[in-house]
Short mmCIF file of C-alpha atoms and ligand atoms in Angstrom, two decimals:
data_model
loop_
_atom_site.label_atom_id
_atom_site.label_comp_id
_atom_site.label_asym_id
_atom_site.label_seq_id
_atom_site.Cartn_x
_atom_site.Cartn_y
_atom_site.Cartn_z
CA UNK W 1 10.99 23.85 -14.21
CA UNK W 2 12.62 20.81 -15.49
CA UNK W 3 10.12 18.27 -16.42
CA UNK W 4 9.35 16.56 -13.92
CA UNK W 5 11.02 12.75 -13.05
CA UNK W 6 9.90 10.90 -10.08
CA UNK W 7 10.19 7.07 -9.44
CA UNK W 8 8.73 4.26 -7.12
CA UNK W 9 11.38 2.59 -5.49
CA UNK W 10 10.17 -0.68 -3.62
CA UNK W 11 12.33 -3.17 -1.98
CA UNK W 12 11.42 -6.88 -3.99
CA UNK W 13 11.53 -7.83 0.12
CA UNK W 14 7.96 -8.78 0.01
CA UNK W 15 4.93 -8.31 -1.96
CA UNK W 16 2.87 -5.13 -2.61
CA UNK W 17 0.78 -4.01 0.25
CA UNK W 18 -1.05 -1.33 -0.02
CA UNK W 19 1.23 0.98 1.02
CA UNK W 20 2.83 0.79 -1.12
CA UNK W 21 0.92 1.15 -4.31
CA UNK W 22 -0.53 4.96 -2.66
CA UNK W 23 2.92 5.48 -2.99
CA UNK W 24 3.33 4.50 -6.72
CA UNK W 25 -0.22 6.04 -7.22
CA UNK W 26 1.33 9.23 -6.30
CA UNK W 27 3.82 8.81 -8.27
CA UNK W 28 2.33 7.90 -11.40
CA UNK W 29 -0.37 10.87 -10.74
CA UNK W 30 1.82 13.21 -11.10
CA UNK W 31 3.14 12.38 -13.90
CA UNK W 32 0.04 11.84 -15.26
CA UNK W 33 -0.58 15.15 -15.02
CA UNK W 34 2.74 17.41 -15.34
CA UNK W 35 4.17 15.03 -18.24
CA UNK W 36 7.25 13.68 -17.35
CA UNK W 37 8.92 10.43 -16.04
CA UNK W 38 7.46 7.99 -14.07
CA UNK W 39 11.01 5.14 -12.90
CA UNK W 40 10.31 2.00 -11.42
CA UNK W 41 13.41 1.34 -9.54
CA UNK W 42 14.39 -1.83 -7.67
CA UNK W 43 15.62 -1.09 -3.93
CA UNK W 44 17.44 -4.92 -3.87
CA UNK W 45 20.22 -3.54 -1.54
CA UNK W 46 19.41 -6.09 1.21
CA UNK W 47 20.48 -8.72 -1.06
CA UNK W 48 19.31 -10.92 1.27
CA UNK W 49 15.89 -10.51 2.19
CA UNK W 50 16.14 -9.15 -2.02
CA UNK W 51 14.41 -11.77 -4.09
CA UNK W 52 13.89 -12.15 -7.92
CA UNK W 53 11.09 -14.13 -7.76
CA UNK W 54 9.49 -10.79 -5.42
CA UNK W 55 10.88 -8.78 -7.84
CA UNK W 56 8.80 -10.58 -10.95
CA UNK W 57 5.19 -10.40 -8.38
CA UNK W 58 6.23 -6.39 -8.18
CA UNK W 59 5.68 -5.91 -11.45
CA UNK W 60 2.99 -8.14 -12.55
CA UNK W 61 1.03 -6.56 -8.88
CA UNK W 62 1.78 -3.39 -10.55
CA UNK W 63 0.47 -3.89 -13.85
CA UNK W 64 -2.17 -5.88 -12.93
CA UNK W 65 -3.44 -2.36 -11.02
CA UNK W 66 -2.09 -1.06 -14.16
CA UNK W 67 0.27 1.43 -13.22
CA UNK W 68 2.83 1.55 -15.59
CA UNK W 69 6.10 2.92 -15.05
CA UNK W 70 9.91 3.85 -17.37
CA UNK W 71 11.63 0.73 -15.88
CA UNK W 72 15.60 2.05 -14.10
CA UNK W 73 17.29 -0.21 -12.89
CA UNK W 74 18.10 -2.47 -9.13
CA UNK W 75 20.52 -1.16 -7.14
CA UNK W 76 22.28 -4.17 -7.10
CA UNK W 77 23.39 -3.12 -10.66
CA UNK W 78 25.37 0.12 -9.58
CA UNK W 79 27.47 -1.14 -6.75
CA UNK W 80 30.01 1.59 -9.54
CA UNK W 81 28.07 4.66 -9.07
CA UNK W 82 27.92 4.05 -5.63
CA UNK W 83 31.97 3.10 -5.35
CA UNK W 84 32.34 6.56 -7.44
CA UNK W 85 30.35 8.44 -5.50
CA UNK W 86 31.12 7.32 -2.34
CA UNK W 87 35.32 7.86 -3.34
CA UNK W 88 34.06 11.71 -4.00
CA UNK W 89 32.72 11.74 -0.51
CA UNK W 90 35.93 10.43 0.62
CA UNK W 91 38.34 12.68 -1.17
CA UNK W 92 36.47 15.29 0.63
CA UNK W 93 36.37 13.67 4.03
CA UNK W 94 32.15 13.79 4.20
CA UNK W 95 33.27 9.74 5.10
CA UNK W 96 34.54 8.40 8.13
CA UNK W 97 34.98 4.44 8.60
CA UNK W 98 34.07 3.17 11.94
CA UNK W 99 34.55 -0.03 14.24
CA UNK W 100 31.98 -0.32 16.94
CA UNK W 101 30.44 -3.11 17.32
CA UNK W 102 27.11 -4.21 17.92
CA UNK W 103 27.03 -4.01 21.61
CA UNK W 104 29.64 -1.15 21.59
CA UNK W 105 26.88 0.86 19.86
CA UNK W 106 24.72 -0.05 22.55
CA UNK W 107 26.73 0.68 24.94
CA UNK W 108 26.99 4.55 23.21
CA UNK W 109 23.25 4.33 23.19
CA UNK W 110 22.88 4.12 26.43
CA UNK W 111 25.37 6.60 27.76
CA UNK W 112 23.59 9.12 25.93
CA UNK W 113 20.24 8.11 26.71
CA UNK W 114 21.54 8.15 30.71
CA UNK W 115 22.48 12.18 29.66
CA UNK W 116 18.76 12.85 28.35
CA UNK W 117 20.31 13.00 24.83
CA UNK W 118 19.31 11.93 21.50
CA UNK W 119 20.33 8.63 20.73
CA UNK W 120 22.60 10.16 18.06
CA UNK W 121 25.37 8.66 16.73
CA UNK W 122 27.87 11.35 15.66
CA UNK W 123 31.33 12.21 14.27
CA UNK W 124 31.52 15.29 17.24
CA UNK W 125 31.53 12.52 19.62
CA UNK W 126 35.01 11.18 17.66
CA UNK W 127 35.87 14.38 16.47
CA UNK W 128 38.01 17.78 17.22
CA UNK W 129 34.92 19.01 18.95
CA UNK W 130 35.82 23.24 17.81
CA UNK W 131 35.47 21.84 13.20
CA UNK W 132 33.26 24.50 13.03
CA UNK W 133 30.57 22.68 9.59
CA UNK W 134 28.16 24.29 8.28
CA UNK W 135 28.50 27.17 10.96
CA UNK W 136 28.36 30.13 7.64
CA UNK W 137 25.25 29.22 6.65
CA UNK W 138 22.59 27.85 9.62
CA UNK W 139 19.95 26.13 8.53
CA UNK W 140 20.35 25.34 4.83
CA UNK W 141 21.32 21.60 5.21
CA UNK W 142 24.83 21.17 4.42
CA UNK W 143 26.08 23.69 2.08
CA UNK W 144 27.87 22.92 -1.06
CA UNK W 145 30.32 24.84 -0.56
CA UNK W 146 31.64 25.28 2.63
CA UNK W 147 34.86 23.21 2.62
CA UNK W 148 35.06 23.44 6.40
CA UNK W 149 31.92 20.82 6.97
CA UNK W 150 33.71 16.95 7.45
CA UNK W 151 37.66 17.60 7.12
CA UNK W 152 37.82 17.49 10.93
CA UNK W 153 39.78 13.87 11.08
CA UNK W 154 38.58 11.51 12.93
CA UNK W 155 40.23 11.15 16.26
CA UNK W 156 43.41 8.35 15.56
CA UNK W 157 43.02 6.58 18.76
CA UNK W 158 39.52 5.97 17.86
CA UNK W 159 40.35 5.38 14.73
CA UNK W 160 40.09 1.85 13.26
CA UNK W 161 41.35 -0.76 14.20
CA UNK W 162 44.51 -1.01 11.68
CA UNK W 163 46.50 -3.38 13.64
CA UNK W 164 43.84 -6.26 12.90
CA UNK W 165 44.03 -6.42 8.84
CA UNK W 166 41.18 -8.57 9.03
CA UNK W 167 38.70 -5.76 11.14
CA UNK W 168 37.00 -3.93 8.07
CA UNK W 169 35.10 -0.70 9.06
CA UNK W 170 31.99 0.55 8.09
CA UNK W 171 31.49 3.93 6.62
CA UNK W 172 29.29 6.44 8.24
CA UNK W 173 28.80 10.19 6.64
CA UNK W 174 29.15 13.68 8.90
CA UNK W 175 25.97 14.92 8.89
CA UNK W 176 26.66 19.06 9.05
CA UNK W 177 26.00 20.47 11.90
CA UNK W 178 22.56 22.99 12.11
CA UNK W 179 19.74 21.74 10.54
CA UNK W 180 18.12 20.43 7.35
CA UNK W 181 15.40 23.14 5.99
CA UNK W 182 13.11 21.59 3.51
CA UNK W 183 9.59 22.51 2.02
CA UNK W 184 7.88 19.85 1.49
CA UNK W 185 4.90 20.17 -0.98
CA UNK W 186 2.49 17.95 1.67
CA UNK W 187 4.24 18.50 5.17
CA UNK W 188 5.22 22.25 4.84
CA UNK W 189 7.83 23.77 6.44
CA UNK W 190 10.21 21.68 7.83
CA UNK W 191 13.12 22.22 10.25
CA UNK W 192 14.73 19.05 11.22
CA UNK W 193 17.67 19.03 13.88
CA UNK W 194 20.43 16.80 12.71
CA UNK W 195 21.31 16.60 16.61
CA UNK W 196 18.45 14.54 16.41
CA UNK W 197 19.73 12.23 13.63
CA UNK W 198 23.29 9.36 13.59
CA UNK W 199 25.28 9.47 10.76
CA UNK W 200 24.12 7.32 8.63
CA UNK W 201 25.72 4.61 7.68
CA UNK W 202 26.70 4.38 4.04
CA UNK W 203 28.51 1.77 3.70
CA UNK W 204 28.57 -1.40 5.00
CA UNK W 205 31.78 -3.54 6.68
CA UNK W 206 31.46 -5.92 3.97
CA UNK W 207 31.70 -3.18 1.32
CA UNK W 208 27.88 -2.99 0.74
CA UNK W 209 26.51 0.22 0.32
CA UNK W 210 23.29 1.66 2.05
CA UNK W 211 20.02 1.91 0.98
CA UNK W 212 19.94 5.92 2.36
CA UNK W 213 23.35 6.69 0.29
CA UNK W 214 22.30 4.74 -2.86
CA UNK W 215 18.84 6.10 -3.29
CA UNK W 216 20.91 9.63 -3.13
CA UNK W 217 23.09 8.34 -6.09
CA UNK W 218 20.43 6.84 -7.87
CA UNK W 219 18.06 9.78 -8.11
CA UNK W 220 20.96 12.58 -8.55
CA UNK W 221 21.85 10.67 -11.42
CA UNK W 222 18.58 10.15 -12.41
CA UNK W 223 17.88 13.71 -12.04
CA UNK W 224 14.27 13.13 -10.06
CA UNK W 225 12.68 16.11 -9.33
CA UNK W 226 10.49 14.74 -6.97
CA UNK W 227 10.67 12.52 -4.04
CA UNK W 228 6.71 11.38 -3.11
CA UNK W 229 6.59 9.37 -0.64
CA UNK W 230 5.55 7.83 3.05
CA UNK W 231 5.71 10.53 6.14
CA UNK W 232 7.64 7.46 7.50
CA UNK W 233 10.32 8.69 5.28
CA UNK W 234 10.44 12.01 6.99
CA UNK W 235 14.08 11.17 8.93
CA UNK W 236 15.39 9.69 6.18
CA UNK W 237 14.95 12.66 4.08
CA UNK W 238 16.84 15.47 6.88
CA UNK W 239 19.58 12.85 6.31
CA UNK W 240 19.50 12.44 2.00
CA UNK W 241 19.15 16.22 1.46
CA UNK W 242 22.20 16.08 3.53
CA UNK W 243 24.02 13.87 0.89
CA UNK W 244 22.81 15.67 -1.87
CA UNK W 245 24.09 19.02 -0.81
CA UNK W 246 27.35 16.49 -0.55
CA UNK W 247 27.48 15.25 -3.53
CA UNK W 248 26.83 18.98 -4.80
CA UNK W 249 23.65 16.98 -6.92
CA UNK W 250 20.97 19.39 -6.95
CA UNK W 251 17.86 18.87 -4.29
CA UNK W 252 14.61 17.66 -5.32
CA UNK W 253 11.01 18.30 -4.16
CA UNK W 254 9.72 16.84 -2.04
CA UNK W 255 5.95 15.28 -0.70
CA UNK W 256 5.00 13.32 2.22
CA UNK W 257 2.33 11.50 2.23
CA UNK W 258 0.26 11.57 5.20
CA UNK W 259 0.54 8.77 7.38
CA UNK W 260 -2.18 5.22 7.46
CA UNK W 261 -4.50 4.69 10.26
CA UNK W 262 -7.45 2.73 9.62
CA UNK W 263 -10.50 3.30 8.91
CA UNK W 264 -11.47 4.43 12.94
CA UNK W 265 -8.37 6.27 13.03
CA UNK W 266 -6.86 4.20 14.78
CA UNK W 267 -3.51 2.89 13.82
CA UNK W 268 -3.08 0.88 11.15
CA UNK W 269 -3.78 -2.54 11.92
CA UNK W 270 -1.09 -5.53 10.99
CA UNK W 271 -3.43 -6.98 9.03
CA UNK W 272 -3.88 -3.39 7.24
CA UNK W 273 -0.86 -2.83 6.92
CA UNK W 274 0.32 -5.64 4.82
CA UNK W 275 -2.41 -6.59 3.14
CA UNK W 276 -1.27 -6.91 -0.51
CA UNK W 277 -2.38 -6.54 -4.10
CA UNK W 278 -2.10 -9.99 -4.29
CA UNK W 279 -4.82 -10.71 -1.40
CA UNK W 280 -6.91 -7.73 -3.25
CA UNK W 281 -7.17 -9.59 -6.29
CA UNK W 282 -7.83 -12.83 -4.19
CA UNK W 283 -11.05 -11.44 -3.31
CA UNK W 284 -11.99 -10.50 -6.21
CA UNK W 285 -11.60 -6.84 -6.04
CA UNK W 286 -11.17 -4.23 -8.96
CA UNK W 287 -8.23 -2.97 -9.61
CA UNK W 288 -9.83 0.61 -10.21
CA UNK W 289 -10.98 0.36 -7.07
CA UNK W 290 -8.09 0.19 -5.30
CA UNK W 291 -7.08 3.25 -7.60
CA UNK W 292 -10.09 5.24 -6.84
CA UNK W 293 -9.73 5.35 -2.75
CA UNK W 294 -5.91 5.42 -2.85
CA UNK W 295 -6.02 8.58 -5.05
CA UNK W 296 -7.58 11.35 -2.41
CA UNK W 297 -6.76 9.45 0.22
CA UNK W 298 -5.89 12.06 2.61
CA UNK W 299 -7.69 14.22 0.76
CA UNK W 300 -10.69 14.89 2.15
CA UNK W 301 -11.96 14.25 -0.97
CA UNK W 302 -14.60 11.44 -1.69
CA UNK W 303 -13.50 9.30 -4.09
CA UNK W 304 -14.79 9.34 -8.34
CA UNK W 305 -16.42 6.33 -8.92
CA UNK W 306 -15.92 6.53 -12.20
CA UNK W 307 -13.11 8.14 -13.44
CA UNK W 308 -10.30 5.44 -15.20
CA UNK W 309 -6.34 7.02 -14.45
CA UNK W 310 -6.32 9.27 -16.68
CA UNK W 311 -9.28 11.09 -14.88
CA UNK W 312 -7.60 10.86 -11.00
CA UNK W 313 -4.99 11.89 -12.92
CA UNK W 314 -6.84 15.04 -14.04
CA UNK W 315 -8.19 16.22 -10.55
CA UNK W 316 -4.90 14.06 -8.68
CA UNK W 317 -3.05 18.00 -6.47
CA UNK W 318 -0.13 17.02 -3.95
CA UNK W 319 -1.69 20.29 -2.61
CA UNK W 320 -4.65 18.88 -1.74
CA UNK W 321 -3.55 16.41 0.83
CA UNK W 322 -3.85 17.03 4.56
CA UNK W 323 -1.25 16.29 6.93
CA UNK W 324 -3.70 14.58 9.21
CA UNK W 325 -3.32 11.32 8.67
CA UNK W 326 -5.39 9.01 6.68
CA UNK W 327 -7.50 6.10 6.71
CA UNK W 328 -7.66 3.74 4.58
CA UNK W 329 -10.26 2.17 4.47
CA UNK W 330 -10.99 -1.81 2.98
CA UNK W 331 -14.84 -1.44 3.02
CA UNK W 332 -14.61 1.49 0.36
CA UNK W 333 -12.34 -1.13 -1.43
CA UNK W 334 -15.44 -3.29 -1.27
CA UNK W 335 -17.61 -0.58 -2.56
CA UNK W 336 -16.22 1.08 -4.92
CA UNK W 337 -15.38 -2.50 -6.68
CA UNK W 338 -18.81 -3.35 -6.52
CA UNK W 339 -19.75 -0.52 -7.73
CA UNK W 340 -17.81 -1.19 -11.23
CA UNK W 341 -18.75 -4.99 -11.07
CA UNK W 342 -22.37 -3.70 -11.29
CA UNK W 343 -22.18 -2.54 -14.15
CA UNK W 344 -19.79 -5.10 -15.47
CA UNK W 345 -21.31 -6.66 -18.93
CA UNK W 346 -22.00 -10.40 -17.76
CA UNK W 347 -19.58 -12.21 -19.67
CA UNK W 348 -16.73 -10.00 -17.79
CA UNK W 349 -18.30 -10.88 -14.21
CA UNK W 350 -18.33 -14.75 -15.95
CA UNK W 351 -14.20 -14.27 -16.27
CA UNK W 352 -13.88 -12.70 -12.48
CA UNK W 353 -16.21 -15.48 -11.23
CA UNK W 354 -13.96 -17.82 -12.66
CA UNK W 355 -10.76 -16.32 -11.53
CA UNK W 356 -12.18 -16.91 -8.20
CA UNK W 357 -13.08 -20.82 -8.90
CA UNK W 358 -17.16 -19.90 -8.42
CA UNK W 359 -19.18 -22.16 -11.34
CA UNK W 360 -22.65 -22.45 -11.56
CA UNK W 361 -23.43 -18.71 -11.97
CA UNK W 362 -25.79 -17.47 -15.08
CA UNK W 363 -27.13 -14.32 -15.83
CA UNK W 364 -29.62 -14.47 -14.17
CA UNK W 365 -29.07 -15.15 -11.02
CA UNK W 366 -26.12 -12.70 -11.16
CA UNK W 367 -29.29 -10.31 -12.23
CA UNK W 368 -30.64 -11.22 -8.65
CA UNK W 369 -28.03 -11.23 -6.42
CA UNK W 370 -25.21 -8.83 -7.87
CA UNK W 371 -27.39 -5.67 -5.10
CA UNK W 372 -26.99 -7.48 -2.30
CA UNK W 373 -23.73 -9.01 -2.13
CA UNK W 374 -20.85 -7.46 -0.14
CA UNK W 375 -18.04 -9.30 -2.91
CA UNK W 376 -18.09 -11.41 -5.86
CA UNK W 377 -16.69 -14.56 -4.00
CA UNK W 378 -20.08 -14.20 -2.52
CA UNK W 379 -22.20 -15.79 -5.36
CA UNK W 380 -20.58 -19.63 -4.39
CA UNK W 381 -22.97 -19.28 -1.70
CA UNK W 382 -26.29 -17.97 -3.92
CA UNK W 383 -25.10 -21.21 -6.54
CA UNK W 384 -25.66 -23.07 -3.49
CA UNK W 385 -29.13 -21.21 -2.69
CA UNK W 386 -30.78 -22.15 -6.15
CA UNK W 387 -28.91 -25.78 -7.16
CA UNK W 388 -28.15 -26.92 -2.69
CA UNK W 389 -27.78 -28.50 -1.39
CA UNK W 390 -29.08 -26.32 2.17
CA UNK W 391 -30.01 -26.94 5.15
CA UNK W 392 -33.80 -24.95 5.41
CA UNK W 393 -33.86 -23.20 8.69
CA UNK W 394 -38.09 -24.19 10.04
CA UNK W 395 -40.16 -21.46 11.69
CA UNK W 396 -43.53 -21.26 11.89
CA UNK W 397 -44.11 -25.02 10.24
CA UNK W 398 -47.86 -24.48 9.67
CA UNK W 399 -47.08 -21.46 7.72
CA UNK W 400 -43.91 -23.44 5.25
CA UNK W 401 -46.07 -26.57 5.50
CA UNK W 402 -49.55 -24.40 3.94
CA UNK W 403 -47.18 -22.73 1.65
CA UNK W 404 -45.68 -26.41 0.70
CA UNK W 405 -49.13 -27.41 -0.43
CA UNK W 406 -50.05 -24.29 -2.32
CA UNK W 407 -47.31 -24.28 -4.66
CA UNK W 408 -47.65 -24.45 -8.10
CA UNK W 409 -45.35 -26.46 -10.12
CA UNK W 410 -44.47 -23.65 -11.94
CA UNK W 411 -42.87 -21.55 -10.87
CA UNK W 412 -41.59 -19.41 -14.35
CA UNK W 413 -41.13 -15.94 -12.73
CA UNK W 414 -41.69 -13.38 -10.48
CA UNK W 415 -45.70 -12.76 -11.51
CA UNK W 416 -46.00 -16.63 -10.79
CA UNK W 417 -43.79 -16.34 -7.73
CA UNK W 418 -46.44 -13.09 -6.59
CA UNK W 419 -49.42 -15.62 -6.70
CA UNK W 420 -47.80 -18.08 -4.57
CA UNK W 421 -46.98 -15.67 -1.68
CA UNK W 422 -51.17 -14.27 -2.42
CA UNK W 423 -52.17 -16.99 -1.55
CA UNK W 424 -50.04 -18.35 1.24
CA UNK W 425 -51.31 -14.94 2.97
CA UNK W 426 -54.93 -15.43 1.75
CA UNK W 427 -54.50 -18.89 3.15
CA UNK W 428 -52.89 -18.83 6.69
CA UNK W 429 -52.96 -14.89 7.55
CA UNK W 430 -49.73 -13.88 7.62
CA UNK W 431 -48.70 -10.85 6.09
CA UNK W 432 -45.36 -8.60 6.00
CA UNK W 433 -42.13 -10.00 7.95
CA UNK W 434 -44.78 -12.51 9.93
CA UNK W 435 -45.11 -14.27 6.44
CA UNK W 436 -41.66 -13.60 4.66
CA UNK W 437 -39.17 -14.40 7.12
CA UNK W 438 -39.72 -18.03 7.59
CA UNK W 439 -40.63 -17.75 4.24
CA UNK W 440 -37.07 -16.74 3.64
CA UNK W 441 -35.20 -19.11 6.50
CA UNK W 442 -36.98 -22.67 4.87
CA UNK W 443 -36.11 -21.18 1.36
CA UNK W 444 -33.04 -20.37 1.41
CA UNK W 445 -31.50 -20.93 4.76
CA UNK W 446 -30.47 -17.63 5.20
CA UNK W 447 -32.44 -13.91 6.83
CA UNK W 448 -31.07 -11.70 4.22
CA UNK W 449 -30.65 -11.71 0.61
CA UNK W 450 -32.34 -10.58 -2.92
CA UNK W 451 -35.88 -10.17 -3.06
CA UNK W 452 -38.17 -13.64 -2.43
CA UNK W 453 -40.36 -13.16 -5.64
CA UNK W 454 -37.28 -12.49 -7.78
CA UNK W 455 -35.22 -15.78 -6.41
CA UNK W 456 -37.57 -18.17 -6.20
CA UNK W 457 -37.83 -18.47 -9.76
CA UNK W 458 -34.30 -19.49 -9.42
CA UNK W 459 -34.63 -21.79 -6.69
CA UNK W 460 -37.51 -23.83 -8.77
CA UNK W 461 -40.79 -25.56 -6.85
CA UNK W 462 -39.64 -28.41 -6.30
CA UNK W 463 -36.59 -27.83 -4.45
CA UNK W 464 -38.66 -25.03 -2.63
CA UNK W 465 -41.63 -27.63 -1.59
CA UNK W 466 -38.79 -30.15 -0.46
CA UNK W 467 -37.38 -27.29 1.51
CA UNK W 468 -40.37 -25.84 3.39
CA UNK W 469 -41.70 -29.61 3.98
CA UNK W 470 -38.13 -30.12 5.71
CA UNK W 471 -35.67 -31.94 3.90
CA UNK W 472 -31.98 -30.80 2.76
CA UNK W 473 -32.30 -30.08 -0.73
N1 LIG D 501 12.97 1.01 -0.53
C1 LIG D 501 13.32 2.19 -0.17
C2 LIG D 501 11.48 1.35 0.47
O1 LIG D 501 10.90 0.94 0.14
C3 LIG D 501 12.46 3.50 -1.01
C4 LIG D 501 12.00 3.84 -0.07
C5 LIG D 501 11.71 5.60 -0.79
O2 LIG D 501 13.15 6.47 -1.17
O3 LIG D 501 10.82 6.11 -2.28
O4 LIG D 501 10.38 2.42 1.18
#
């Protein structure tokens, strides 16, 4: 088997979101495990929506995630290669010019829908229906050797309007008859009838090439062996495999990762689907937590709470993915992230807090809170609890007043705080929740958090006394 070659091919039309990262990771882990090369290709055929700034963001997001790729190229730099491939297809009659306006295309769609046909635009609608493309080799997609494919001429009566030199045609690739058959490494054997697809546009009227075509030329030139991407690309794959055949290029293997769903199995919400690497980074999430979740997403295996990229690669296996949708679970990413952060040396935690703009957390406060926060961002609230000001919540005022009266001048440690709580208990007869809950509400303004004995020494007796008496402190 040739050394595997894969590519991650984002379009720089937005920041990387979790769906992109899953694809990037799967490609990267695949080559980490098998050896070979993982390329980064920038799909900027849509020049109006693509930007260099976004491209730089993609690179920095990948770097932050620790996913390194071999830079391949931008599609915008490859016009010469696309021209040459297009000429090859044209010379063999595999592409044909079209001139329908958007309104005419819409009319064709409506007409087909009325006749119960898929909304597909096919040359067969414009050409001699007797063409027998691919009949000699049904089911393998477009035969590379079958010269009958695509040689039928476009119907001259519908051909491009040569009388109007300003009307430039766009070009479609004539799909073969029959069906695309391929054995997907995740989805299994797939048979997709070409009749369901429109002949894909390969070249726009402005002369530019489309992603569907450019991608195949690129993959062929890079000798990509495995196309690993989301299930939403399955229909592209049917069309693109036919293009590989038409170009006489070897077909890559394909692996389509299961559809993403929300954690509850419902359709992926727009918010979660578009949640960017930048958002998670801004929230103080650990990159490795994202990778640990995404590496097993759709396999049913639990995330490995200790694996680095190398470790994730060791157990990464395309065959482990289910066809059932994968449940993207942000809470699990947050849990995995905290698990990492709880075990970091405090200096590393401080760096992360500073990056979030959170000041005033020292090591004792972190150690007391780290098992009680759902994310680093919550530390800002605990800084306020120990430094003030907060507004106490006063329930059971007699208890709070007794507590204030009994408070010593020093609350140096857990033992001091424990001794004070014992005295308040003895003096008031309160115990359990009846003791702790009102004290917590007054001391912290909240009804949950770390153990009071650990927390109160950090608040200190002066501030605590004022809060027990009902002052904002
Ligand atoms: N630029 C395409 C995308 O972002 C690439 C798809 C592919 O061929 O992997 O979806």
